[in-house]
GROMACS .gro file of C-alpha atoms in nm:
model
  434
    1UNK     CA    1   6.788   0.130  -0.433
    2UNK     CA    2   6.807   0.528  -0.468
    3UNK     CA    3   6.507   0.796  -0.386
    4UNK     CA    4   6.515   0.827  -0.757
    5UNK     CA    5   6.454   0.471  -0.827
    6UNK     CA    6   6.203   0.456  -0.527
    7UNK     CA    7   6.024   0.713  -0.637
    8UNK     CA    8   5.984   0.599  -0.986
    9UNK     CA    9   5.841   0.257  -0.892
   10UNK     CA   10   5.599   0.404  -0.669
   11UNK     CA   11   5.488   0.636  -0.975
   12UNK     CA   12   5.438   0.281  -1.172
   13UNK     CA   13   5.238   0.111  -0.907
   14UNK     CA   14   5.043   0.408  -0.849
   15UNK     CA   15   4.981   0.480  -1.219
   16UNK     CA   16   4.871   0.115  -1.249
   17UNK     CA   17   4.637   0.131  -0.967
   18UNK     CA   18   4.502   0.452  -1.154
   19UNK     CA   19   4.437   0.262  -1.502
   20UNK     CA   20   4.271   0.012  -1.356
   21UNK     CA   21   4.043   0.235  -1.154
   22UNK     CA   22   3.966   0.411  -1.431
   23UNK     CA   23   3.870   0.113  -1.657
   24UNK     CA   24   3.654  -0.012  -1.339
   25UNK     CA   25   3.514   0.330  -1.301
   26UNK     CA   26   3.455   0.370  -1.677
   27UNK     CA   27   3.244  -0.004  -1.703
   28UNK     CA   28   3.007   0.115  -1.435
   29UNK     CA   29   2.926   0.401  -1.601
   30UNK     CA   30   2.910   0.252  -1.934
   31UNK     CA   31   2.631  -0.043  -1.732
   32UNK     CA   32   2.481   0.241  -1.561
   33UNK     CA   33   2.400   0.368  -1.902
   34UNK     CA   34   2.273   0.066  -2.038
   35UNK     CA   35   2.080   0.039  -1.738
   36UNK     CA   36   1.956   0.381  -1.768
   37UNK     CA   37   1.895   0.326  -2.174
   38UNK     CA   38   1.700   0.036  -2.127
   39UNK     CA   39   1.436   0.165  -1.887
   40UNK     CA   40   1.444   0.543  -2.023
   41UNK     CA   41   1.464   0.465  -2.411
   42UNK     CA   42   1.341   0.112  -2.480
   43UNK     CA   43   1.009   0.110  -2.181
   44UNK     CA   44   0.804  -0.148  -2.386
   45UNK     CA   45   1.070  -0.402  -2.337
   46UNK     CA   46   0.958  -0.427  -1.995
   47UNK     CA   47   1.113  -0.161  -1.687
   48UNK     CA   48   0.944   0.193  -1.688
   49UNK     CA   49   1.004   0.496  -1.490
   50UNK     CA   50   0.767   0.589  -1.198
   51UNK     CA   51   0.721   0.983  -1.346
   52UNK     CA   52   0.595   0.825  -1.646
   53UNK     CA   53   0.297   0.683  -1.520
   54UNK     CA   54  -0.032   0.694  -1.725
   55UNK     CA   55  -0.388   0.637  -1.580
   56UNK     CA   56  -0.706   0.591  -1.760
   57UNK     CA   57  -1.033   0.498  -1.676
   58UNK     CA   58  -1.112   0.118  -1.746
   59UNK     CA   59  -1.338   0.252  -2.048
   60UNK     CA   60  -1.039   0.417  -2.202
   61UNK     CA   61  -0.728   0.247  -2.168
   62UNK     CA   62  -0.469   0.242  -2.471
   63UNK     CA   63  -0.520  -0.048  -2.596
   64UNK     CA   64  -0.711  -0.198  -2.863
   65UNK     CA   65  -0.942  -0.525  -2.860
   66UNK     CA   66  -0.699  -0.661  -3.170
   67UNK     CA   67  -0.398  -0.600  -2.905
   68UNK     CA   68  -0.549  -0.736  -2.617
   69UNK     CA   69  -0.390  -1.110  -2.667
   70UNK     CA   70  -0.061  -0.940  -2.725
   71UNK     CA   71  -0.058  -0.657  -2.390
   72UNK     CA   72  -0.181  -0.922  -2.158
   73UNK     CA   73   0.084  -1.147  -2.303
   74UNK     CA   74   0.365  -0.914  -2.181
   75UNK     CA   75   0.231  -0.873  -1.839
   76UNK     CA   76   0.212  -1.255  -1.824
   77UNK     CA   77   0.593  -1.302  -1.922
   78UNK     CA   78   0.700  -1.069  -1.657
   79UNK     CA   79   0.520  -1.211  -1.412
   80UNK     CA   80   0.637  -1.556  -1.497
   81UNK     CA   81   0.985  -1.416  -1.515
   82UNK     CA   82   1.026  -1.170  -1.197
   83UNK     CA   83   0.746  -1.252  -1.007
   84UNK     CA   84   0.886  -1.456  -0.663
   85UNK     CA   85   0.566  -1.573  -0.467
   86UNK     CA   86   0.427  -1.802  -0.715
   87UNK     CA   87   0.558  -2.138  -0.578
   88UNK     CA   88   0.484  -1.989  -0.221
   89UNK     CA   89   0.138  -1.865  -0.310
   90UNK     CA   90   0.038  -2.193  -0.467
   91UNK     CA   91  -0.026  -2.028  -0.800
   92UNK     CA   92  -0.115  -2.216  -1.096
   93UNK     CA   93  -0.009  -1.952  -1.305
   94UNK     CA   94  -0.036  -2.184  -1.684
   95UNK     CA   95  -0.382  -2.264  -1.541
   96UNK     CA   96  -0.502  -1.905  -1.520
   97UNK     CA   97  -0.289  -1.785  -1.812
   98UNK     CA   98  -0.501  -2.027  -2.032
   99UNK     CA   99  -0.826  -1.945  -1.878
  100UNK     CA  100  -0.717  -1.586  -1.942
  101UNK     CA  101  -0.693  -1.612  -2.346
  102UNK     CA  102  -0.992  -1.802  -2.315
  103UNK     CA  103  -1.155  -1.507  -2.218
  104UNK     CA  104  -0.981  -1.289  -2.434
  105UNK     CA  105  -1.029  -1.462  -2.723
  106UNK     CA  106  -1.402  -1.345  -2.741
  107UNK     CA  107  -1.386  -0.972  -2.587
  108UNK     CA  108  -1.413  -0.709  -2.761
  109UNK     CA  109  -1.507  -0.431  -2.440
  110UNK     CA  110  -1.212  -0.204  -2.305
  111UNK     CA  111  -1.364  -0.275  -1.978
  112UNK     CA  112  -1.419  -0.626  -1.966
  113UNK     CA  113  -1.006  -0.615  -2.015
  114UNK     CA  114  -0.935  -0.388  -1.751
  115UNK     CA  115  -1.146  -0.649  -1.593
  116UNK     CA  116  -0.940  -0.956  -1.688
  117UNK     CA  117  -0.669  -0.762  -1.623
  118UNK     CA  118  -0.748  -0.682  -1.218
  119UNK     CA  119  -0.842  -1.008  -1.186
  120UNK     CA  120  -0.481  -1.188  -1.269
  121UNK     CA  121  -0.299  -0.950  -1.031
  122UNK     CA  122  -0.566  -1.008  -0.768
  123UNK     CA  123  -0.470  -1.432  -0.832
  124UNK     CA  124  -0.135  -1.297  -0.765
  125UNK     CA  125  -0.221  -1.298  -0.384
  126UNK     CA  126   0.025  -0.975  -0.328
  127UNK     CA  127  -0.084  -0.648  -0.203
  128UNK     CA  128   0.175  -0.472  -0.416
  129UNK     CA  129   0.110  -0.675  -0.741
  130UNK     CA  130  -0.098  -0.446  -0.885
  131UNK     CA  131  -0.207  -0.215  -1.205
  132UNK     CA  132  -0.091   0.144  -1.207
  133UNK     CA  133  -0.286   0.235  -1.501
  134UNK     CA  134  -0.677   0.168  -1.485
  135UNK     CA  135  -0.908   0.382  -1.283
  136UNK     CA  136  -1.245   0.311  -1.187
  137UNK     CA  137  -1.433   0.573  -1.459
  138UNK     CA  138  -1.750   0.618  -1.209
  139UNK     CA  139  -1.718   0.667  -0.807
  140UNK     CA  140  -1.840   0.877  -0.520
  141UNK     CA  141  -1.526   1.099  -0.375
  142UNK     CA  142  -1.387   1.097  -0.025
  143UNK     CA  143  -1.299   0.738   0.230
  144UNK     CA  144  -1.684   0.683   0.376
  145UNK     CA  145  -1.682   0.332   0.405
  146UNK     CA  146  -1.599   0.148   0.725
  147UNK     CA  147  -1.639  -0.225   0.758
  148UNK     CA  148  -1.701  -0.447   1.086
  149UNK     CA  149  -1.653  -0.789   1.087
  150UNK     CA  150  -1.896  -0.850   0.755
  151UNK     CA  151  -2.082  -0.543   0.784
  152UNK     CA  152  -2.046  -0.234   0.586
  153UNK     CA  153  -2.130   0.071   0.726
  154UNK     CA  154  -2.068   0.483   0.596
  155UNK     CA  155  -1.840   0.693   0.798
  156UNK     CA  156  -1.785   1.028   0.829
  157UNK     CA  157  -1.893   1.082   0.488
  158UNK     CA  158  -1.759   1.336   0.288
  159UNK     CA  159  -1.971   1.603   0.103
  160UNK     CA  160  -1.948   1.392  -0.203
  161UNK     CA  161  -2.154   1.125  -0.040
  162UNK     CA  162  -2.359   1.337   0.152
  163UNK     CA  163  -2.490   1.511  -0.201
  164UNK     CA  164  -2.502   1.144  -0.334
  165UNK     CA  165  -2.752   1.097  -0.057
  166UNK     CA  166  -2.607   0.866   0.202
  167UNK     CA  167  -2.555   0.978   0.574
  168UNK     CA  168  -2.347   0.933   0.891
  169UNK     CA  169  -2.365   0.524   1.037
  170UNK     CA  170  -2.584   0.409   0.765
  171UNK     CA  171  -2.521   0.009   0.683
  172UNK     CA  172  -2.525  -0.068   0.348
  173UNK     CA  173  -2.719  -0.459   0.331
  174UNK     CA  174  -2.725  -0.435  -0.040
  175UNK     CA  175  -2.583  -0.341  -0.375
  176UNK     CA  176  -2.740  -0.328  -0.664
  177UNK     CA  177  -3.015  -0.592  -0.553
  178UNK     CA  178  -2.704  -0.853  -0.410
  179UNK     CA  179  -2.696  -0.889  -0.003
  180UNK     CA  180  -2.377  -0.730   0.112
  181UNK     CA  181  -2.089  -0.967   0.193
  182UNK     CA  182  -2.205  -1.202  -0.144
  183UNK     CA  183  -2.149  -0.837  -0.364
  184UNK     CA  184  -1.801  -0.766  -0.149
  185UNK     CA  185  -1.689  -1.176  -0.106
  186UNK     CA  186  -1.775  -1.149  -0.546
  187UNK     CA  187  -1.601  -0.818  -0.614
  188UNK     CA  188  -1.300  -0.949  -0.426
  189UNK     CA  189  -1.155  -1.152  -0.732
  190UNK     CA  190  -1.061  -0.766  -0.845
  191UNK     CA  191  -0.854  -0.726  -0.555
  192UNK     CA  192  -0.487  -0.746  -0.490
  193UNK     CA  193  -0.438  -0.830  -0.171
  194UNK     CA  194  -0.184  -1.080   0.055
  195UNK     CA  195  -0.459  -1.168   0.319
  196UNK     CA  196  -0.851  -1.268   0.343
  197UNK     CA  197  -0.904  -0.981   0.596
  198UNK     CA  198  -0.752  -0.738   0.391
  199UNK     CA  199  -0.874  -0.848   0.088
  200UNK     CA  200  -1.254  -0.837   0.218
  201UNK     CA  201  -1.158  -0.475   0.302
  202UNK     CA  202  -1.027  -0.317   0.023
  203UNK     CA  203  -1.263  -0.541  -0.201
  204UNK     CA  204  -1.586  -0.364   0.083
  205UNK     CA  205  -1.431  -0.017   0.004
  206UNK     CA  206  -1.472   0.018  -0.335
  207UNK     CA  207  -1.873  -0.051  -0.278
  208UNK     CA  208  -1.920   0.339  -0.378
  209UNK     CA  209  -1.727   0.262  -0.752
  210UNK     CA  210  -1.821   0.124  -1.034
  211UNK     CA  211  -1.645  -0.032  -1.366
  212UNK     CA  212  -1.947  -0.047  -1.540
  213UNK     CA  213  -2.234   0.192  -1.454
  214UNK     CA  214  -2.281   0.528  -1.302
  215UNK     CA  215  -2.535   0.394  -1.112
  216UNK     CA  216  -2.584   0.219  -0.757
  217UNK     CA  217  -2.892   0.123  -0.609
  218UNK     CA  218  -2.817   0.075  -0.189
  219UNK     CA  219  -3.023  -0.124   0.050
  220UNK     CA  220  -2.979   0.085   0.401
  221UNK     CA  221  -3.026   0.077   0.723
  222UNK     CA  222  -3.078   0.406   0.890
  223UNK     CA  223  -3.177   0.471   1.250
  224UNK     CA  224  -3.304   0.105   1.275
  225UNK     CA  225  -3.522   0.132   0.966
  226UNK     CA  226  -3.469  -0.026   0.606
  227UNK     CA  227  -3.508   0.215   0.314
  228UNK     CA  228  -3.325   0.175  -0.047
  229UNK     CA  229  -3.138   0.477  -0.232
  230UNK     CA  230  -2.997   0.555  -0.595
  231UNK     CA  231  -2.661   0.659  -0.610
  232UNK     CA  232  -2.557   0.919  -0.859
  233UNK     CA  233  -2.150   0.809  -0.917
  234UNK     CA  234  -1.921   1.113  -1.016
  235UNK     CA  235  -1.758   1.058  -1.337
  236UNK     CA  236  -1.436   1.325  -1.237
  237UNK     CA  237  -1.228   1.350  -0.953
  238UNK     CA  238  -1.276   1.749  -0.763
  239UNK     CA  239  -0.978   1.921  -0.639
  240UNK     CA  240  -1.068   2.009  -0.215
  241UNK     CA  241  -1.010   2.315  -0.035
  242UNK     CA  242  -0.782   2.118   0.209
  243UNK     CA  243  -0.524   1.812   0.133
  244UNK     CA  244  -0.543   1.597   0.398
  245UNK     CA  245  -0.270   1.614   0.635
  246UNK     CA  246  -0.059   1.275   0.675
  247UNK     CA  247  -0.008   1.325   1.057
  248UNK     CA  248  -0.247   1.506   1.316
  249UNK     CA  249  -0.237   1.491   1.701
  250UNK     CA  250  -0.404   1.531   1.968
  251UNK     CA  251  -0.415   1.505   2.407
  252UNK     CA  252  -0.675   1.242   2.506
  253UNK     CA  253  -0.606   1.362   2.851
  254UNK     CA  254  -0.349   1.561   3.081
  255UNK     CA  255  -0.127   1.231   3.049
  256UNK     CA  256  -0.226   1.055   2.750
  257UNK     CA  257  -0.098   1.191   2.394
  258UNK     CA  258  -0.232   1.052   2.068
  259UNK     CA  259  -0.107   1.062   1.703
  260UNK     CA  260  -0.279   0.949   1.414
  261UNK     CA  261  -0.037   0.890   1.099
  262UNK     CA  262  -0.248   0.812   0.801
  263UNK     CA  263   0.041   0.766   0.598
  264UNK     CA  264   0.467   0.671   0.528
  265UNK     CA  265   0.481   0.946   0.238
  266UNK     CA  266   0.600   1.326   0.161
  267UNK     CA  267   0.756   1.414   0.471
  268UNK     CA  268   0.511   1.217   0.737
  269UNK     CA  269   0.812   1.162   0.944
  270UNK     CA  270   0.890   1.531   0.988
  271UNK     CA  271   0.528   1.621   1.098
  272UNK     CA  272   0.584   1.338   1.362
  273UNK     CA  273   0.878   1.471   1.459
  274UNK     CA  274   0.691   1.799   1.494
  275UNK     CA  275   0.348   1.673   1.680
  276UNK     CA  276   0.582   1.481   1.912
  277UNK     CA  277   0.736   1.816   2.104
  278UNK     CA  278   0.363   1.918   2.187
  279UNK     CA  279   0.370   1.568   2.357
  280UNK     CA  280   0.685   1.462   2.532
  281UNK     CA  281   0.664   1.575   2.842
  282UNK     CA  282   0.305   1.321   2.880
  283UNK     CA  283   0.383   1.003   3.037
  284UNK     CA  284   0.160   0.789   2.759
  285UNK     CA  285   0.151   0.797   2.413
  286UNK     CA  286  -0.105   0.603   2.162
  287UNK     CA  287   0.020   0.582   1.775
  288UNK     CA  288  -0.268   0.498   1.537
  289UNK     CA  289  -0.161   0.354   1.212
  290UNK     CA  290  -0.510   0.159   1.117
  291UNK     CA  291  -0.568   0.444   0.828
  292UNK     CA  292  -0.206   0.402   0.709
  293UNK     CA  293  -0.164   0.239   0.402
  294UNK     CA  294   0.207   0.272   0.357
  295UNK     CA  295   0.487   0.487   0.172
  296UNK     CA  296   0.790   0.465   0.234
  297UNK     CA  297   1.037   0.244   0.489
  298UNK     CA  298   1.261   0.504   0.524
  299UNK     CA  299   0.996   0.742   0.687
  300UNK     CA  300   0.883   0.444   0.907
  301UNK     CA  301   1.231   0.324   1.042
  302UNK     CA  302   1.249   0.744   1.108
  303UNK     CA  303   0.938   0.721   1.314
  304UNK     CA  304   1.060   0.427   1.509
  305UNK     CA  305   1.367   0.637   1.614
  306UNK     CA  306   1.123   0.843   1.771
  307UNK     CA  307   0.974   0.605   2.006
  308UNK     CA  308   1.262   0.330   2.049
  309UNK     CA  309   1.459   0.335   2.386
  310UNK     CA  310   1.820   0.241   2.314
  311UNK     CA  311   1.989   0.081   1.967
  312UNK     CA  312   1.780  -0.175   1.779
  313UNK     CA  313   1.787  -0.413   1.504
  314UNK     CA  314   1.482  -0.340   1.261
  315UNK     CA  315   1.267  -0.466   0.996
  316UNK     CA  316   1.520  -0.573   0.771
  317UNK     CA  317   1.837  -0.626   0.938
  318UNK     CA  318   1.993  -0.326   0.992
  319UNK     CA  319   2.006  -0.097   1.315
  320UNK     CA  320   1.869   0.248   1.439
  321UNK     CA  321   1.963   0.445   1.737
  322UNK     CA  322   1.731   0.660   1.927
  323UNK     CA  323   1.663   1.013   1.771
  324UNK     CA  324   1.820   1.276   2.004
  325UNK     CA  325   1.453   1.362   2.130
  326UNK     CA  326   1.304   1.051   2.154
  327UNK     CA  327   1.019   0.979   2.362
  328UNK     CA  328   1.102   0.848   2.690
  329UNK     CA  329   0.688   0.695   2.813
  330UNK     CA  330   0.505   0.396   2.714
  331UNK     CA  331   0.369   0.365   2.384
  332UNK     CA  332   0.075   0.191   2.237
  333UNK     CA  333   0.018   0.136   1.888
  334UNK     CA  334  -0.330   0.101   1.700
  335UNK     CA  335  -0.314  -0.126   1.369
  336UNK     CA  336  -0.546  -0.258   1.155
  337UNK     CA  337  -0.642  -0.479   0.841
  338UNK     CA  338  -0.521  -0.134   0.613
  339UNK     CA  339  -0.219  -0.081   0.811
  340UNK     CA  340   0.041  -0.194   0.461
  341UNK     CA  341   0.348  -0.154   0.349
  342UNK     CA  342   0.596   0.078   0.508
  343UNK     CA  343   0.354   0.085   0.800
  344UNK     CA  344   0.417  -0.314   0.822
  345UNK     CA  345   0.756  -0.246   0.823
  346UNK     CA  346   0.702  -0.011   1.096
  347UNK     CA  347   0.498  -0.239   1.317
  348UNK     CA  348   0.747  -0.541   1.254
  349UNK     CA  349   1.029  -0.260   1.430
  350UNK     CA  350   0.842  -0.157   1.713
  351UNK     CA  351   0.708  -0.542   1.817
  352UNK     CA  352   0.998  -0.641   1.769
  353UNK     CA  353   1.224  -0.393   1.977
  354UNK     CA  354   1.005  -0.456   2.289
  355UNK     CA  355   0.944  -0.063   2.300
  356UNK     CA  356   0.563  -0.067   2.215
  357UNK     CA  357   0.232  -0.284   2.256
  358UNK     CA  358   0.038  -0.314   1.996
  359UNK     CA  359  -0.345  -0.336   1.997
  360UNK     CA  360  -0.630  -0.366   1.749
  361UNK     CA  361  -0.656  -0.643   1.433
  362UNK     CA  362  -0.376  -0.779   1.215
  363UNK     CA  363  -0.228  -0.575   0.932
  364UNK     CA  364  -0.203  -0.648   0.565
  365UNK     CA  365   0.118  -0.918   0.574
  366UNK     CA  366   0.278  -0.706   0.278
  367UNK     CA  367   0.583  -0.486   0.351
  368UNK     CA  368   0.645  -0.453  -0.011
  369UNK     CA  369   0.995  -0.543  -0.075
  370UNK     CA  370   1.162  -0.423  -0.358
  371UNK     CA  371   0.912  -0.304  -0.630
  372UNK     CA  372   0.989  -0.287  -1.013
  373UNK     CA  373   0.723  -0.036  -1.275
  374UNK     CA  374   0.671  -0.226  -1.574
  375UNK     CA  375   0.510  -0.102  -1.880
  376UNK     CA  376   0.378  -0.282  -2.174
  377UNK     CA  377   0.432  -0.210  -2.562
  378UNK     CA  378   0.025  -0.044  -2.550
  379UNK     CA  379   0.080   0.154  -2.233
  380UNK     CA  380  -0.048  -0.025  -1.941
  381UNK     CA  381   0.201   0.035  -1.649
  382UNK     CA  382   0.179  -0.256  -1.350
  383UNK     CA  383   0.399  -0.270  -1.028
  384UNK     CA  384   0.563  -0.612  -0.908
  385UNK     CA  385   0.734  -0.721  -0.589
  386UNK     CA  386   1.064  -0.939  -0.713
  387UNK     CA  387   1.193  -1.006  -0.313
  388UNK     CA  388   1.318  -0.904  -0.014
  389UNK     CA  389   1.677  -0.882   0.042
  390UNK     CA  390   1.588  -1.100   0.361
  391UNK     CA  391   1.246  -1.329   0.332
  392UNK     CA  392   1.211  -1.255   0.734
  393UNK     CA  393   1.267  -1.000   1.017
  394UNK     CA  394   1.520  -1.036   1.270
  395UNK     CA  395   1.313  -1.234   1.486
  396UNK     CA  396   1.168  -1.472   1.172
  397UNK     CA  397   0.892  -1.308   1.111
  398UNK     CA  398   0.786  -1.323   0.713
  399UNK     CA  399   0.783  -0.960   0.520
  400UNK     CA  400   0.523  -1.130   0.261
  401UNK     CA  401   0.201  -1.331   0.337
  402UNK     CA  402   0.139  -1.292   0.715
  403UNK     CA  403  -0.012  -1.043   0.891
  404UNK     CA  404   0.147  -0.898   1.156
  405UNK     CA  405  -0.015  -0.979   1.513
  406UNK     CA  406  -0.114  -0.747   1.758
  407UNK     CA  407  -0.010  -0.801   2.141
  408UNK     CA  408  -0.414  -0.798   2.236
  409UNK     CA  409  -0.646  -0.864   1.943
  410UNK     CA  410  -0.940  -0.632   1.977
  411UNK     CA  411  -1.205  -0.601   1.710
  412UNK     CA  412  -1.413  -0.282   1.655
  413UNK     CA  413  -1.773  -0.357   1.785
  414UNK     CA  414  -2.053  -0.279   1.593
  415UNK     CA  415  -2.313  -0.114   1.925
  416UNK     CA  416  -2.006   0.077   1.988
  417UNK     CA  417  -1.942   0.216   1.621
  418UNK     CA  418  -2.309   0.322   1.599
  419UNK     CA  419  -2.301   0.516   1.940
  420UNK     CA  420  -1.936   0.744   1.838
  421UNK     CA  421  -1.711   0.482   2.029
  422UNK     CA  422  -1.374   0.381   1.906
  423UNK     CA  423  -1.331   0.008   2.058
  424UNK     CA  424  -0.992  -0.017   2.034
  425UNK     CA  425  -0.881   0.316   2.078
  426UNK     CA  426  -1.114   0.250   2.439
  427UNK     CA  427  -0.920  -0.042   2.473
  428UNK     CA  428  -0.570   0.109   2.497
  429UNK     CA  429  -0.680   0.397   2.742
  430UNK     CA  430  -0.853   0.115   2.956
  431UNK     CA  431  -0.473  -0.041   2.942
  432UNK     CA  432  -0.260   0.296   2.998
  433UNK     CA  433  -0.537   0.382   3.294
  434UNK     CA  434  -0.403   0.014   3.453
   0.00000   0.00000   0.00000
């Protein structure tokens, strides 16, 4: 065979190679298309787009008591359809779906559906099964609440609360005439949450809302005395002078450095990065993640390169190297019933790797998975998990369901909450100074 003839057969084969990349290349785009079509164009038919979010108060969502069968009947189908925990979960989802139109079949209030509508995602028994449209119309601004075993009390309030009348350590006993843990155990059917403890929490932090009325009368106990107190809800949320910053830091001591990240979103990982060089050169480091409620993985598995002392396998599979400064001392990490998501994800790597010890209470048991925005045909946007690449970690460990475990389970106490103490922030220096 001649260079001519060579050459001309390698000019077929590669031409051929070329067609058929290009009819490969040209049916992805044309299913990326559809893809795109289907969630940009036709959003009723189920998929939305996260920047197309709506929110409304309960009292003045978009839909209609004549649609009300109909909306709640598309949020059913998907969640019969993508929803993966409901064999786990034990969910008897015809059961509540009938008890459901039930109910709908005789309401007529906006409200009482945003109701029914919290309610099914709450018998979901998922953290991130959840509405994205309804707001609570009345509340008091600012996190004040702060809850100890079954006891509510207000923390730090913010100047919201303080005008509303409440104060610094105050226990709430009851609400609206109802003792305490019967209001939070009742309000908890509202909640979406993958744990009792967490549930309890987030179901105990919305004590300062309200679905229904403006008002809230409070049964207190302040400086050992009962009094009771009318709450004046706000009705609007007020922009603050200062955003809250996602990561602060601080030295406990000459040798002890401490970071509070309060969140896995914007660029939390960067302002670790940055309140890390102020602490490097200290032999002990405490992480507190009890405020953090999640974000992203991506930010958390950036974290963990911070703090992790050679290659390791993470949360879901893959592996991460050290960062070029990472810390070199021992680290303790502070976790909590709130600590969700990303931050799950984030505790799962650092157990895991052997490069941390973690103290405080378990977190959420929800790292979130891969989460779809739904819309229905009236305009009520809901989230829903539909799986984990992997149902586990590495080591086994389930990334739905379960709580992650601390390495010492240490419970706030309540004599040492009312005199400024952190218990198990005391806890870890107590284990650093051994």
């Amino acid at each position: 065979m001649n260079r001519f003839s060579i050459t001309l057969l390698l000019h077929k084969c590669i031409m051929k190679k070329f067609v058929v990349l290009m009819i490969v290349t040209f049916g992805l785009i044309v299913s990326i298309f559809a893809v795109f079509a289907l969630n940009r164009w036709y959003p009723t038919h189920g998929h939305a787009d996260w920047d197309e979010v709506q929110q409304f108060t309960a009292d003045k969502i978009p839909v209609n008591p004549k649609d009300f069968r109909s909306d709640f009947e598309e949020i059913f189908e998907q969640v019969k359809k993508k929803y993966p925990y409901i064999t786990k979960k034990h969910i008897n989802l015809d059961s509540i779906h009938t008890t459901c139109l039930q109910r709908i079949d005789t309401m007529q209030s906006k409200v009482a559906y945003s109701l029914l509508i919290m309610e099914f995602f709450a018998n979901l028994k998922c953290t991130h099964a959840n509405n994205e449209s309804i707001l609570y119309p009345w509340f008091i601004q600012g996190d004040n609440i702060t809850v100890i075993g079954n006891r509510v009390f207000i923390n730090y309030p913010s100047v919201f609360a303080i005008k509303a009348g409440l104060q610094d350590k105050d226990e709430i006993v009851t609400v609206d005439g109802v003792p305490t843990n019967k209001w939070v155990m009742h309000n908890s059917k509202y909640v979406s949450a993958s744990t009792d403890a967490t549930r309890y929490l987030l179901s105990a932090l919305t004590i300062l809302c309200s679905y229904t009325s403006p008002i809230k009368t409070l049964g207190i106990i302040r400086h050992g005395k009962p009094i009771t107190i009318t709450i004046q809800l706000q009705s609007k949320s007020v922009p603050t002078k200062a955003e809250e910053q996602n990561v602060t830091w601080r030295k406990v001591s000459s040798r002890i450095g401490y970071i509070n990240v309060k969140s896995m979103q914007d660029n939390a990982d960067t302002e670790f990065t940055k309140a890390l060089k102020h602490l490097s050169k200290l032999p002990y480091l405490i992480v507190d993640v009890r405020q953090n409620g999640g974000g992203n993985s991506w930010i958390g598995d950036n974290i963990a390169q911070n703090l992790i002392k050679g290659k390791r396998r993470i949360w879901n599979g893959s592996t991460i190297s050290p960062s070029t400064n990472s810390y070199k001392g021992k680290v303790i990490i502070l976790m909590g019933h709130y600590s969700c998501s990303s931050a799950e994800t984030f505790l799962i790597t650092m157990k895991e790797s052997g490069d941390a010890v973690l103290v405080g209470t378990s977190s959420a048991g929800d790292t979130g998975g891969i989460i779809c925005l739904f819309k229905t045909s009236h305009g009520i946007f809901y989230r829903l998990p539909v799986g984990h690449s992997s149902g586990t970690s590495p080591k086994g460990f389930p990334l739905e369901g379960k709580g992650i475990s601390p390495n010492y389970l240490v419970s706030m106490k309540v004599n040492d909450f009312l005199s400024g103490k952190d218990t198990q922030l005391s806890y870890a220096l107590q284990l650093l100074q051994k």
